[in-house]
Every structure is written in structure tokens, then in C-alpha cells.
GROMACS .gro file of C-alpha atoms in nm:
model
  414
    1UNK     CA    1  -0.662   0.949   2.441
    2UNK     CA    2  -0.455   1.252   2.271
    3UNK     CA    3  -0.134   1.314   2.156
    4UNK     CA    4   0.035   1.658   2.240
    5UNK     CA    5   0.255   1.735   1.957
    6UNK     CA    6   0.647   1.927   1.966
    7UNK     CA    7   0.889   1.956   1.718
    8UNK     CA    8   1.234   1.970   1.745
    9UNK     CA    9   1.440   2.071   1.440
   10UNK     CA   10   1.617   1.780   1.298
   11UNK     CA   11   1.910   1.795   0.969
   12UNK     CA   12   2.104   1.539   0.809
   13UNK     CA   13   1.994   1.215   0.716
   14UNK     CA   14   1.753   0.944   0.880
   15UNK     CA   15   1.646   0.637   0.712
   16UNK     CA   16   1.305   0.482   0.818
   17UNK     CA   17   1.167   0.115   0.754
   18UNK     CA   18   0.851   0.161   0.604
   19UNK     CA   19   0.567  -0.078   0.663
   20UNK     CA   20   0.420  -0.346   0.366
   21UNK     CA   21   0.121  -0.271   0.140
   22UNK     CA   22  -0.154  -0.353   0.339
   23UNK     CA   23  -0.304  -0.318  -0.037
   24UNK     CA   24  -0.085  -0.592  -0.186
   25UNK     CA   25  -0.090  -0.775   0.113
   26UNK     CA   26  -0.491  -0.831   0.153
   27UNK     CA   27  -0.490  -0.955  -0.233
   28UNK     CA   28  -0.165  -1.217  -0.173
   29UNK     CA   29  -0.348  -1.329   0.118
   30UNK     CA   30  -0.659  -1.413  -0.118
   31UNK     CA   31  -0.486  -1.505  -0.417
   32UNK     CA   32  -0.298  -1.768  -0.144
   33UNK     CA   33  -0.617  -1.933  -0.023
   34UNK     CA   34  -0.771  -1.945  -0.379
   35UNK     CA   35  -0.451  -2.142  -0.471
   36UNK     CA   36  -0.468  -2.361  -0.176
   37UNK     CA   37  -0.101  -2.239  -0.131
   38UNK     CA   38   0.203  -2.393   0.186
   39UNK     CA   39   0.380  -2.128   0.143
   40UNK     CA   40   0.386  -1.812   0.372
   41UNK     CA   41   0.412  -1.476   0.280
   42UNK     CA   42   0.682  -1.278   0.252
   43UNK     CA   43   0.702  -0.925   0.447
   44UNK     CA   44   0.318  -0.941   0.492
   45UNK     CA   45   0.174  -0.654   0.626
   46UNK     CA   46   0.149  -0.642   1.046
   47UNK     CA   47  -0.145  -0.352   0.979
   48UNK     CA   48  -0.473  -0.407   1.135
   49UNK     CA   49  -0.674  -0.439   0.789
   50UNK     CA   50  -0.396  -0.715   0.728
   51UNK     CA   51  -0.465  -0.926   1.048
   52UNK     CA   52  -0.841  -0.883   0.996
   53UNK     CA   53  -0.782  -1.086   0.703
   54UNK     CA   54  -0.543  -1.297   0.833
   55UNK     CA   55  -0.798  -1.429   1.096
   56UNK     CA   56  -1.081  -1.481   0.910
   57UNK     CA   57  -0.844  -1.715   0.721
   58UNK     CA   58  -0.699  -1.877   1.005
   59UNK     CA   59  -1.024  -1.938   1.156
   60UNK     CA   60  -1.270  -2.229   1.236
   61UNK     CA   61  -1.536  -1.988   1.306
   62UNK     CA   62  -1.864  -1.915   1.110
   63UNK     CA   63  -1.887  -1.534   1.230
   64UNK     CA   64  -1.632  -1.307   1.191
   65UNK     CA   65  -1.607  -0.951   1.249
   66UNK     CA   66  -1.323  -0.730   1.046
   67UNK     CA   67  -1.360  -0.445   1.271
   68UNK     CA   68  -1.302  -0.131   1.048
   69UNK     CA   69  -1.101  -0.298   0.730
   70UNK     CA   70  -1.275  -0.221   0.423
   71UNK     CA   71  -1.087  -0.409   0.212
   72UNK     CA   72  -1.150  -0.715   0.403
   73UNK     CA   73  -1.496  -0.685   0.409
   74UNK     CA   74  -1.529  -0.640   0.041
   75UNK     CA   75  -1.292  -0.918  -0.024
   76UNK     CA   76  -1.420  -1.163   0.189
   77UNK     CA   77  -1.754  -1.095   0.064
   78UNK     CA   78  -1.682  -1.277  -0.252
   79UNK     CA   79  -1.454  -1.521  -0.108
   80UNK     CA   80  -1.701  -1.643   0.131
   81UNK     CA   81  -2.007  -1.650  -0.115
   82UNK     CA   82  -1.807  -1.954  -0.298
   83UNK     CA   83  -1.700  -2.121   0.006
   84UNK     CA   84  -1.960  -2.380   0.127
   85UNK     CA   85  -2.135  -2.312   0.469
   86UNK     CA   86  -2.303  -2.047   0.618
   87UNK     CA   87  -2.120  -1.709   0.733
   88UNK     CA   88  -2.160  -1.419   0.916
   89UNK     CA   89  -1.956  -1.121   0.810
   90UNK     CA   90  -2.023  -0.801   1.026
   91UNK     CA   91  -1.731  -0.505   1.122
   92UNK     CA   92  -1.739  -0.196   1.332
   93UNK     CA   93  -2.017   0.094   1.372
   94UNK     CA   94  -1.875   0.283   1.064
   95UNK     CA   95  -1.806  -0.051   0.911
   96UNK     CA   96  -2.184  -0.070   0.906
   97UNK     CA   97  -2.251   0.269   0.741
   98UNK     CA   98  -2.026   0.173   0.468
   99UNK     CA   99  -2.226   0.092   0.164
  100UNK     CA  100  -2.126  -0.280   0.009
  101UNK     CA  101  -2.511  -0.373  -0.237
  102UNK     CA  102  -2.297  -0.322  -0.541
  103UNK     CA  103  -2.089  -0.613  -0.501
  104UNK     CA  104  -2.351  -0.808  -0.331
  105UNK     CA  105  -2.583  -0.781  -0.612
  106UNK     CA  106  -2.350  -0.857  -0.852
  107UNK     CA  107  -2.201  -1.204  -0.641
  108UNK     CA  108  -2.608  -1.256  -0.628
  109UNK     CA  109  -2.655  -1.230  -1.006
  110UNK     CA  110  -2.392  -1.500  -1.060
  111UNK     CA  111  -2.561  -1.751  -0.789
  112UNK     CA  112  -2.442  -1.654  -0.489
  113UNK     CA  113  -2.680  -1.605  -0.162
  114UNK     CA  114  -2.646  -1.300   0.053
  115UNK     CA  115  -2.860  -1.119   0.265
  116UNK     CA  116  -2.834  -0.808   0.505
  117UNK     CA  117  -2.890  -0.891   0.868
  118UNK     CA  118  -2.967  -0.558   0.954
  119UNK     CA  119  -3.028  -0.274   0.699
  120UNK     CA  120  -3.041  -0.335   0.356
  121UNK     CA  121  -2.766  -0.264   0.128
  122UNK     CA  122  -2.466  -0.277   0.451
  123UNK     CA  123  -2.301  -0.486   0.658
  124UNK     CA  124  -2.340  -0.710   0.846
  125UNK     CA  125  -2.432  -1.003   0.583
  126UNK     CA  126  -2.522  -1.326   0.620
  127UNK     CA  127  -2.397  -1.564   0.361
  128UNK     CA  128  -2.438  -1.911   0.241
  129UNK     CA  129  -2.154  -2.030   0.040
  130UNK     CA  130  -2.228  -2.224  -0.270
  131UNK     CA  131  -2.131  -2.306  -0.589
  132UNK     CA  132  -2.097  -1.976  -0.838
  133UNK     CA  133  -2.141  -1.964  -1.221
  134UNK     CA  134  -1.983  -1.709  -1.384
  135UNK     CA  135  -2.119  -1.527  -1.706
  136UNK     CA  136  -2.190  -1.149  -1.831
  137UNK     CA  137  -2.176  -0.866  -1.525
  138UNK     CA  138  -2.195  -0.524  -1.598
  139UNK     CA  139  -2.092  -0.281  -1.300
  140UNK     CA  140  -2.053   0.132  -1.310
  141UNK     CA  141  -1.677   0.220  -1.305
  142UNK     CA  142  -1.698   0.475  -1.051
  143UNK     CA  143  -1.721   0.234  -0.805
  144UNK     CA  144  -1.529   0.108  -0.529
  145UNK     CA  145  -1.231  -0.064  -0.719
  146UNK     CA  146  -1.221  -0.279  -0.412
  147UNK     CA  147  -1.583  -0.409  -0.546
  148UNK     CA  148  -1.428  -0.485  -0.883
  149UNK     CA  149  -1.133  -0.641  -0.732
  150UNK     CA  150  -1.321  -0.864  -0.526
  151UNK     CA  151  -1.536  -1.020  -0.815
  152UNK     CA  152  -1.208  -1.067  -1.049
  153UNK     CA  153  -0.994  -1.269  -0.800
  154UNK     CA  154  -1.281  -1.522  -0.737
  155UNK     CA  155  -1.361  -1.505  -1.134
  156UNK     CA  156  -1.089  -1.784  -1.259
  157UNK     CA  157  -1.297  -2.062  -1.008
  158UNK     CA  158  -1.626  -1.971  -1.053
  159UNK     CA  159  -1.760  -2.191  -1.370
  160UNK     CA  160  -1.728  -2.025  -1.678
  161UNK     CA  161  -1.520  -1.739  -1.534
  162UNK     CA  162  -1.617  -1.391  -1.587
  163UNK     CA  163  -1.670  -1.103  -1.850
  164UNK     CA  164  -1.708  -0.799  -1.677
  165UNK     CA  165  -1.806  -0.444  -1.839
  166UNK     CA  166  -1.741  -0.106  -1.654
  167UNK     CA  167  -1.951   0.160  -1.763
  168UNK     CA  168  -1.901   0.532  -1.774
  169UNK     CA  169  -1.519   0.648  -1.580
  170UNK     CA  170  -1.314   0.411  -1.446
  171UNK     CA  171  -1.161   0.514  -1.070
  172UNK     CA  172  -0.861   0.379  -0.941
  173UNK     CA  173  -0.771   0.217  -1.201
  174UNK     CA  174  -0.414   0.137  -1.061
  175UNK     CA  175  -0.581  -0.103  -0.807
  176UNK     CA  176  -0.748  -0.320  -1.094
  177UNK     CA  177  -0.384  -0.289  -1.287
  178UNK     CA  178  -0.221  -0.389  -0.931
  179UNK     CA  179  -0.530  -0.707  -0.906
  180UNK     CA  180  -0.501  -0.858  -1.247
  181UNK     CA  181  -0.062  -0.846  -1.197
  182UNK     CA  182  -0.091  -1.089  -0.856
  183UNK     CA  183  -0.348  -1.301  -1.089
  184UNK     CA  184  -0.071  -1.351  -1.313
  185UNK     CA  185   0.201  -1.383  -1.092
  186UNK     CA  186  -0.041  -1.669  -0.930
  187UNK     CA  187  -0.071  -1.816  -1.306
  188UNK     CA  188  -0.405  -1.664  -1.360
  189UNK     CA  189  -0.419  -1.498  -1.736
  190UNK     CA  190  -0.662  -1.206  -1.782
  191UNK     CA  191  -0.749  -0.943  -2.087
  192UNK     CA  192  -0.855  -0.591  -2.042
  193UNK     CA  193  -0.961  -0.423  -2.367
  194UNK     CA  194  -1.135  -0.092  -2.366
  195UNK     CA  195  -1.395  -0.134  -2.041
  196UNK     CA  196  -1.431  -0.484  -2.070
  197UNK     CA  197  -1.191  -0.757  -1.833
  198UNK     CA  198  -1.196  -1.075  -1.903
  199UNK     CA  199  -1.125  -1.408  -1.684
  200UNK     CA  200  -1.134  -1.671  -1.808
  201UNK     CA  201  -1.220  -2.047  -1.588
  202UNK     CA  202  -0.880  -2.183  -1.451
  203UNK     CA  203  -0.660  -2.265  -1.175
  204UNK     CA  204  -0.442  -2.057  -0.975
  205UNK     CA  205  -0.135  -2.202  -0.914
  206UNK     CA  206   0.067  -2.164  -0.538
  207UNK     CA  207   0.417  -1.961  -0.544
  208UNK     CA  208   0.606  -1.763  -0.286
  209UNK     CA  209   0.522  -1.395  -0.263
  210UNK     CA  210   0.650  -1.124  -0.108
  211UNK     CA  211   0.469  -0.779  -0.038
  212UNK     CA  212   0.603  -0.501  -0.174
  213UNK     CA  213   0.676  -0.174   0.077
  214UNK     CA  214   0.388   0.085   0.097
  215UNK     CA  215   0.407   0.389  -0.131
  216UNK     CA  216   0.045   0.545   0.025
  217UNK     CA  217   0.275   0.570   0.402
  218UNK     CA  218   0.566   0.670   0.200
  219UNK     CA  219   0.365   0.962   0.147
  220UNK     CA  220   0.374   1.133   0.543
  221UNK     CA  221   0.744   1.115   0.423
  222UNK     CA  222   0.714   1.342   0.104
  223UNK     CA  223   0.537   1.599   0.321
  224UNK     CA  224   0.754   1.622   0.574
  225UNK     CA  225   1.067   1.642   0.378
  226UNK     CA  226   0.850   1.934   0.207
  227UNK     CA  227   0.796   2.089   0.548
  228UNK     CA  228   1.155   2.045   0.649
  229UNK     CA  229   1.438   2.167   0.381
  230UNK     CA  230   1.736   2.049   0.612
  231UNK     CA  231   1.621   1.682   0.617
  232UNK     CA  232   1.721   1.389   0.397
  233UNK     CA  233   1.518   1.087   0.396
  234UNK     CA  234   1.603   0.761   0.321
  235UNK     CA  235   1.317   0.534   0.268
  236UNK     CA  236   1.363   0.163   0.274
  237UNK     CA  237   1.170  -0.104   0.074
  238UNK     CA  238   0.997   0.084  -0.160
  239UNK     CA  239   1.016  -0.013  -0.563
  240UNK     CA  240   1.073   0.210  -0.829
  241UNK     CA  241   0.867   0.014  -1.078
  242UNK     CA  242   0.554  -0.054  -0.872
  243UNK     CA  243   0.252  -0.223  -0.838
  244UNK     CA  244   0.117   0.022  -0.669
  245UNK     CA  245  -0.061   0.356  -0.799
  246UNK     CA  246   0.076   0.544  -0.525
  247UNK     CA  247   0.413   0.556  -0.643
  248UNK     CA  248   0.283   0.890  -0.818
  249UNK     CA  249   0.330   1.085  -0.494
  250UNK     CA  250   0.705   1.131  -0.623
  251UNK     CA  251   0.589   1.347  -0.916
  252UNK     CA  252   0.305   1.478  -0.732
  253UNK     CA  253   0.562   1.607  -0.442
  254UNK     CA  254   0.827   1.736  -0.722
  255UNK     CA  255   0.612   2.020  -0.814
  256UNK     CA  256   0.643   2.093  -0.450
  257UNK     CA  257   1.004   2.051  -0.437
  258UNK     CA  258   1.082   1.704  -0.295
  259UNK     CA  259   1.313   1.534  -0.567
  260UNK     CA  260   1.300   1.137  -0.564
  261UNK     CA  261   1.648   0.920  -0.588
  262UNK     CA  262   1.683   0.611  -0.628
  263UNK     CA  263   1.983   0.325  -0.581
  264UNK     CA  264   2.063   0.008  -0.408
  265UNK     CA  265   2.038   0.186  -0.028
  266UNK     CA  266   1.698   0.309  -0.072
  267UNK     CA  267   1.454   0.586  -0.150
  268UNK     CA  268   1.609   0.913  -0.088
  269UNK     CA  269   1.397   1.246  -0.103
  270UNK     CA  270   1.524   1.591  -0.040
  271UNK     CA  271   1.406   1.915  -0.015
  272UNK     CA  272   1.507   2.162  -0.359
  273UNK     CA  273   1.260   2.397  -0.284
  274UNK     CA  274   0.948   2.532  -0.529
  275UNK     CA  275   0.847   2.828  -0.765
  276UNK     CA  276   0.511   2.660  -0.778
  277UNK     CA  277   0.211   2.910  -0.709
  278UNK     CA  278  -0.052   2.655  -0.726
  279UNK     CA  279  -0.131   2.264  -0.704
  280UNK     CA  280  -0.401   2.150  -0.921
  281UNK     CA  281  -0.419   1.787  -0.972
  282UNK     CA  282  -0.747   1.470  -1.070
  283UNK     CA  283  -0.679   1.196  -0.750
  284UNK     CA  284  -0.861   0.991  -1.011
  285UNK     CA  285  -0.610   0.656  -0.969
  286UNK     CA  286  -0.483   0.809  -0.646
  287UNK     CA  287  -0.735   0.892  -0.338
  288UNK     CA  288  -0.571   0.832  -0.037
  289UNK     CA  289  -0.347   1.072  -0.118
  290UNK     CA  290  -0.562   1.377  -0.071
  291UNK     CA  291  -0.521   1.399   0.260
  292UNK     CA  292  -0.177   1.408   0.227
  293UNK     CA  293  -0.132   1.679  -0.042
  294UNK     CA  294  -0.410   1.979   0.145
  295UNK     CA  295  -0.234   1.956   0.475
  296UNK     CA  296   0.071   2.005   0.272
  297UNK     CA  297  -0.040   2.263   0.049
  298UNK     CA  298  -0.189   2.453   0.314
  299UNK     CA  299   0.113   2.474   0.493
  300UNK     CA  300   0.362   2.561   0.203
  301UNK     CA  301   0.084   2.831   0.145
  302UNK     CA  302   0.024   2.685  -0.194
  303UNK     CA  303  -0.357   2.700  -0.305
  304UNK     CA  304  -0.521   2.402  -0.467
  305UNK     CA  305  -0.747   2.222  -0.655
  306UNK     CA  306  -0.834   1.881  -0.583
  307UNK     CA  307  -1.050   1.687  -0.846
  308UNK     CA  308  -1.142   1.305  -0.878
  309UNK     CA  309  -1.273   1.274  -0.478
  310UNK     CA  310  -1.607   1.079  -0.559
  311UNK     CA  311  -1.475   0.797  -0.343
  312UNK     CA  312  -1.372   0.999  -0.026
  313UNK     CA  313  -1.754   1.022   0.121
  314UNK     CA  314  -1.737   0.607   0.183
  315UNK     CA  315  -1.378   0.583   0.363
  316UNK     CA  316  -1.326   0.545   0.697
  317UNK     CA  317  -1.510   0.865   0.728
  318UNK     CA  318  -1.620   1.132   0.483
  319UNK     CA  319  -1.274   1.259   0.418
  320UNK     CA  320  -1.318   1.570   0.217
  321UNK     CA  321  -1.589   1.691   0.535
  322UNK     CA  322  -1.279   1.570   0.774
  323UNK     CA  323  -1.067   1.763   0.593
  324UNK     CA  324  -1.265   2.089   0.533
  325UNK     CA  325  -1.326   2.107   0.897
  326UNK     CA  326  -0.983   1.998   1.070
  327UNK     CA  327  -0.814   2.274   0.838
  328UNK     CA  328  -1.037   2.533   0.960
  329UNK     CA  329  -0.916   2.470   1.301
  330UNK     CA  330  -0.596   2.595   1.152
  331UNK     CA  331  -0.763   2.886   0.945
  332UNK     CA  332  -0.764   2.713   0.652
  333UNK     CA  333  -1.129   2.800   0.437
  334UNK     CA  334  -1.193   2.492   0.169
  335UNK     CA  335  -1.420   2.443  -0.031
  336UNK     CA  336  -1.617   2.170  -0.199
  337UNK     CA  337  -1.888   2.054  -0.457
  338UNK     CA  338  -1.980   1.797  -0.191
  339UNK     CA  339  -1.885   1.545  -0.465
  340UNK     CA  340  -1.568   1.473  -0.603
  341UNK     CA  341  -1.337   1.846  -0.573
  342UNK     CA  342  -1.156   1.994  -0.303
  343UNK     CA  343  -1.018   2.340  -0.320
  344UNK     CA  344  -0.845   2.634  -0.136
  345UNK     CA  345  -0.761   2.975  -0.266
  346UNK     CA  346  -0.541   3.077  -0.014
  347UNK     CA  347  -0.809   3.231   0.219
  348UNK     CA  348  -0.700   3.211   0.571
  349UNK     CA  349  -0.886   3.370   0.909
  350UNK     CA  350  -0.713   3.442   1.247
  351UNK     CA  351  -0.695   3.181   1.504
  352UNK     CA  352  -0.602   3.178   1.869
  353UNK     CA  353  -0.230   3.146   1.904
  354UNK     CA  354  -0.313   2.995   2.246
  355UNK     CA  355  -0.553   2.775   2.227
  356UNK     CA  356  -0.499   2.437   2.179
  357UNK     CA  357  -0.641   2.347   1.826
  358UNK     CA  358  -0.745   1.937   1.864
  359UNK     CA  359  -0.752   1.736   1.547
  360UNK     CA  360  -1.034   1.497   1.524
  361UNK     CA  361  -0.877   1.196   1.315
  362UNK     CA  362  -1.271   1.074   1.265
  363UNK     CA  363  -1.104   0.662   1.349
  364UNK     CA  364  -0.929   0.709   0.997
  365UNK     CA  365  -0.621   0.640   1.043
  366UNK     CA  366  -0.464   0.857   0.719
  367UNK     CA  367  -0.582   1.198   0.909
  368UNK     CA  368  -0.380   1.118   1.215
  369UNK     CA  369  -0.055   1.114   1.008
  370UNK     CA  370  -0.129   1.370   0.739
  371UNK     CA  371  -0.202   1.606   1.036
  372UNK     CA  372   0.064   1.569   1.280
  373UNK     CA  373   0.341   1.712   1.062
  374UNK     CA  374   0.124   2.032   1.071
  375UNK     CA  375   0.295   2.093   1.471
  376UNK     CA  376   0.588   2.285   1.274
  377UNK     CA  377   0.363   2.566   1.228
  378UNK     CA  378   0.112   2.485   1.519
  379UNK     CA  379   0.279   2.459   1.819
  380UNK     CA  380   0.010   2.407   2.062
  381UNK     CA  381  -0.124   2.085   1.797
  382UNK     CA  382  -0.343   1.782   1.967
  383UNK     CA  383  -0.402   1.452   1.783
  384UNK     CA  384  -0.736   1.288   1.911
  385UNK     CA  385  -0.778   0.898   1.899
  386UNK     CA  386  -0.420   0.885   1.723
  387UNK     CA  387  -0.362   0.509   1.762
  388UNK     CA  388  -0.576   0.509   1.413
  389UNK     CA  389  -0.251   0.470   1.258
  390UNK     CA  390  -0.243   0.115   1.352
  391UNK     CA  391  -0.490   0.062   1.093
  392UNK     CA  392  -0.184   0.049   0.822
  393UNK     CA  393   0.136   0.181   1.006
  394UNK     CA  394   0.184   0.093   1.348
  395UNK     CA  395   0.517   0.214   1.371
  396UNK     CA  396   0.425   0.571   1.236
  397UNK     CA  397   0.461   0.758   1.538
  398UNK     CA  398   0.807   0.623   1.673
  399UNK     CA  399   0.946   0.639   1.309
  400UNK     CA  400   0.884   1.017   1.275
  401UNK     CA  401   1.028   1.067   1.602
  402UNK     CA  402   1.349   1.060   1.399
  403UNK     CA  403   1.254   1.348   1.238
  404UNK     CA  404   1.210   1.583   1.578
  405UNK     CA  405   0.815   1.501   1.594
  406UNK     CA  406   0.747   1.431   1.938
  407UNK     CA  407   0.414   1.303   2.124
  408UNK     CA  408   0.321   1.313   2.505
  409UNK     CA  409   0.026   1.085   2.611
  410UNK     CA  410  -0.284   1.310   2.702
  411UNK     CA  411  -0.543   1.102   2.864
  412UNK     CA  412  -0.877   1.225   2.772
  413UNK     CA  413  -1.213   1.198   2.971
  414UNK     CA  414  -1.480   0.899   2.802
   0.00000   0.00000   0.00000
């Protein structure tokens, strides 16, 4: 299936409902079972990476299959590995290319048993839950912080608890930050001096909890209230002070002229134009947002350079390859170190004003919506496969409908 794309100018003000951290909403779900909590939680997420989790949870089986949600799979890893039986854990095709003998070394080193069904060092696993001891684990920091984040919210009921030392550069650090904050709010202490956490043996106790709004889909939002000066968009839900390190697309999107309010009614960005020639910026703490920023900054005709990317190859797909080659279909020439930059200079070649140009979202759902603002300047714009979006906002396409972005069903031969 395809979407064909239209825009229709839009000005004044909309307000949109965004949709819950599927981020803080994965860990709350984990942090709930580890606490044995009653309680429900609040404004959970209704993305697909959400009920993946949800029904592994919820369910008497002994094989489950997440599908594409990475942060399930990593999650569950550890959770399972603690939980007496014997599990299957498996996911989709890419699910299986996604590399996940880092964390299952390191649940291996502290007692845990875990194999690969299939090839070595990916999913599927097979796992037979036993009792843990904790200890000493040293792990590189440049790796998946979902790996990390995994091993610390098992760590507190695992005997002895855990030391764990990152070596070399920490990544997305936010994500640890946003970990070891639900830890505490579920009465779980923790210390993090230098490149060394600490968790100590204890008891997580139940509370209510409440997901906060999600800052990485508040992003499609900055880009097109860069794209469209006329607009005013109020976003709903988000925090100002939050957990999550994706709140630093407002001063990411201020250098290209989207200013941030805040009050009581909501988030409200506008469009207060930019003398910025270039965007240069380290996604260190902030990946998912790349997408985001060189669709934008190819548009606004504002070169870039993208550092920090190391953990784009093991997404959903390689995204900095996704990227280089969707924005050619636009004329767009990148360029990359094939390791962690992303770049444009402003090079541009002609392209048919005719043709259609088709956008291949690669199942990740973050190029579907970082792409389909891009119909403003390409008219003739297809979305393939663009029911990705489901994968963290399901709502995506009849929220930005608000803002003149139109889609027409295109069914597509198998």
C-alpha cells in the first residue's frame, strides 16, 4: 500500500494530542511487573512497541514474538532470564538481523542461560529463567542504551545487585538518566559516578504512574511548523522539564526558527523565521532525531552536519543508508563516513518534475513521518508501506491532516 500525498495551505492555530512515550512507557511497564504492582498505568502508550510488551506480560504463553519492537526484545531479554521457566523470544525478519550478544553475554556472565535458536549472536533466543547473581559487569558505552537499560532495571533483584562500568563514550545517555529516574520513582536508589552505576540489592516498591507525552513525535511538529510560517501549533501533553532526551528538539529547531512556549494550554511553537546558514549538531543523546532534522534541513535549504550516528546502522533499518538514498530521490547528495556522520553541502541535481518520486519508509516507522511533510515542495510525493507509523503514533496521519497534509490510499501490487 501507498499514500499519495497533497497539501493544502493551512494558517491559524491547531492543537494536536500527541501520543505517550512509547520510551517511558516500555520501562513503567517493567518497572510494574518487577514491583509486582495492582495498579494500571496511566496514559500508557497504544503504540505497537507498547502492546508488544503489554502481551508478553499479559500472557500464559512460553513463546512470544515482539514483532519489530526493539525495545521489547532487549527488555524482555533480561526480564525473562530471571523469571523461572523456559522461553522463547523471537520478532520479525529485521527483528532477526538486529544484533542483541552484548546483553546476552553480559545476563550470561551473571548466571543467566541463553542461547540463539538460529544464528548466533540474534534473535530468536531461547531462555531458561533462573535465579541471577549480580556482581562486577563491564560493557562498552557505545552501545545500545537499551542494552544498559535492560541490565539496570533487573539489577535491584538479582542477588547482590549490580556494579556496572561503561567504557570509552557513553551514547544516549538521556535514556540511562530517563532509566535510573523510574527506578527511583519505583523506590529503587541508584549512584552514577564518572562511568560507573551502581544498584544496589532491594525491592521495588508498586505506585501509580503515568507516562509522560512523547517529545521524539513532537518532533514531525517542529518541522512542519518550520516548513509552514503561517501555522501555530499547539501541542498537548508534553513537559517542559522532561524525562526524556528528546525535549532538545526545541533548541535544536530554534536555530531553525521555531520558538517553543510554554503555559497551562500546552506547547505552542511558531514560525520566527532563520538567518542560520548552516546546521551542525553531535545526535550523541539524541538519535531518532536525525531523521527529522535532514529532511528539514534539506528543505529550508540549510546544509548540515550530522555527527554522533553510530547507532543508526541497527534501527529498524540502517537509517543514515535510508536517508542518503530517499533524499536523492528529491536531489538531495549526502554524504557519509558509513559510521556515525551525516552531511550535505547544499549540492542538489535535477529531478523529474513529473515523475512520481516514492519514498521507501524501509518498515521504520520515523521515515514515514519525517518524509511526508516534504509534499510542500514535492507535489507528486508517494509514501510506501506508511502504516509504519503505527509502530509509535498511530494517529500521525489523521493528526497532520489538520495541518492541510492530505493522503489518498494507493493500493500497490504484492
Amino acid at each position: 500500500m501507498q499514500y499519495k500525498l497533497a497539501h493544502n495551505k493551512v494558517s491559524g492555530d491547531i492543537q494536536i494530542q500527541l501520543p505517550s512515550s512509547k520510551s517511558i512507557s516500555n520501562r513503567l511497564l517493567l518497572l510494574n511487573a518487577l514491583s509486582y504492582s495492582p495498579y494500571e498505568i496511566k496514559n500508557l502508550s497504544d503504540s505497537d512497541d507498547t502492546k508488544a510488551m503489554l502481551g508478553v506480560l499479559n500472557s500464559n504463553s512460553t513463546t512470544f514474538d515482539v514483532g519489530a519492537a526493539g525495545t521489547s526484545m532487549r527488555f524482555l531479554t533480561a526480564f525473562l532470564s530471571k523469571i523461572v521457566g523456559e522461553w522463547v523470544l523471537t520478532g520479525s525478519s529485521r527483528m532477526k538481523e538486529r544484533p542483541i550478544k552484548t546483553l546476552v553475554d553480559a545476563l550470561n556472565q551473571l548466571g543467566a542461560k541463553i542461547g540463539y535458536i538460529e544464528k548466533e549472536g540474534y534473535p530468536p533466543l531461547r531462555i531458561f529463567g533462573s535465579n541471577l547473581e549480580g556482581g562486577e559487569l563491564e560493557l562498552p558505552g557505545n552501545v545500545s542504551s537499551q542494552y544498559i537499560s535492560a541490565l539496570l532495571m533487573i539489577a535491584p533483584t538479582i542477588e547482590n545487585g549490580l556494579k556496572l562500568t561503561l567504557t570509552g563514550d557513553i551514547i544516549s545517555r538521556p535514556y540511562l538518566e530517563m532509566t535510573l529516574a523510574l527506578m527511583k520513582d519505583f523506590g529503587v536508589e541508584s549512584h552514577w559516578k564518572d562511568n560507573v552505576i551502581t544498584v544496589p540489592e532491594g525491592h521495588y516498591q508498586p505506585k501509580v504512574a503515568t507516562a509522560e507525552s512523547d517529545w521524539s513525535a513532537a518532533s514531525y511538529w517542529y518541522e512542519i511548523a518550520a516548513l509552514n510560517p503561517e501555522l501555530s501549533i499547539n501541542l498537548k501533553g508534553l513537559k517542559k522539564i522532561s524525562l526524556q532526551g528528546d525535549s532538545n528538539i526545541k533548541a535544536m529547531f530554534e536555530v531553525l526558527g521555531v520558538k517553543t512556549k510554554f503555559s497551562q494550554k500546552g506547547t505552542f511553537l511558531s514560525n520566527i523565521g532563520t538567518k542560520a546558514k548552516k546546521f551542525t549538531y553531535n545526535f550523541i543523546n539524541e538519535p531518532d532525531l536525525a531523521q527529522t532534522l535532514a529532511v528539514t534541513c534539506c528543505l529550508m535549504d540549510k546544509p548540515f552536519h550530522f555527527t554522533g550516528l553510530q547507532t543508526l546502522k541497527i534501527k529498524e533499518t540502517d537509517r543514515i543508508t535510508a536517508l542518503i538514498n530517499e533524499l536523492k530521490k528529491m536531489g538531495y547528495k549526502l554524504s557519509t563516513n558509513d559510521v556515525d556522520d551525516l552531511s550535505w553541502n547544499g549540492e542538489k541535481e535535477t529531478i523529474s518534475s513529473e515523475e512520481p518520486i516514492v519514498i521507501d519508509t524501509y518498515k521504520d516507522h520515523r521515515m514515514a513521518m519525517a518524509f511526508a511533510p516534504a509534499v510542500i515542495k514535492f507535489p507528486n510525493l508517494l509514501i510506501d508501506n506508511p502504516m509504519v507509523i503505527t509502530k509509535s503514533y498511530p494517529n500521525y496521519w489523521q493528526d497532520i491532516a489538520q495541518a492541510g497534509y492530505e493522503h489518498q490510499e494507493l493500493q500497490t501490487k504484492d
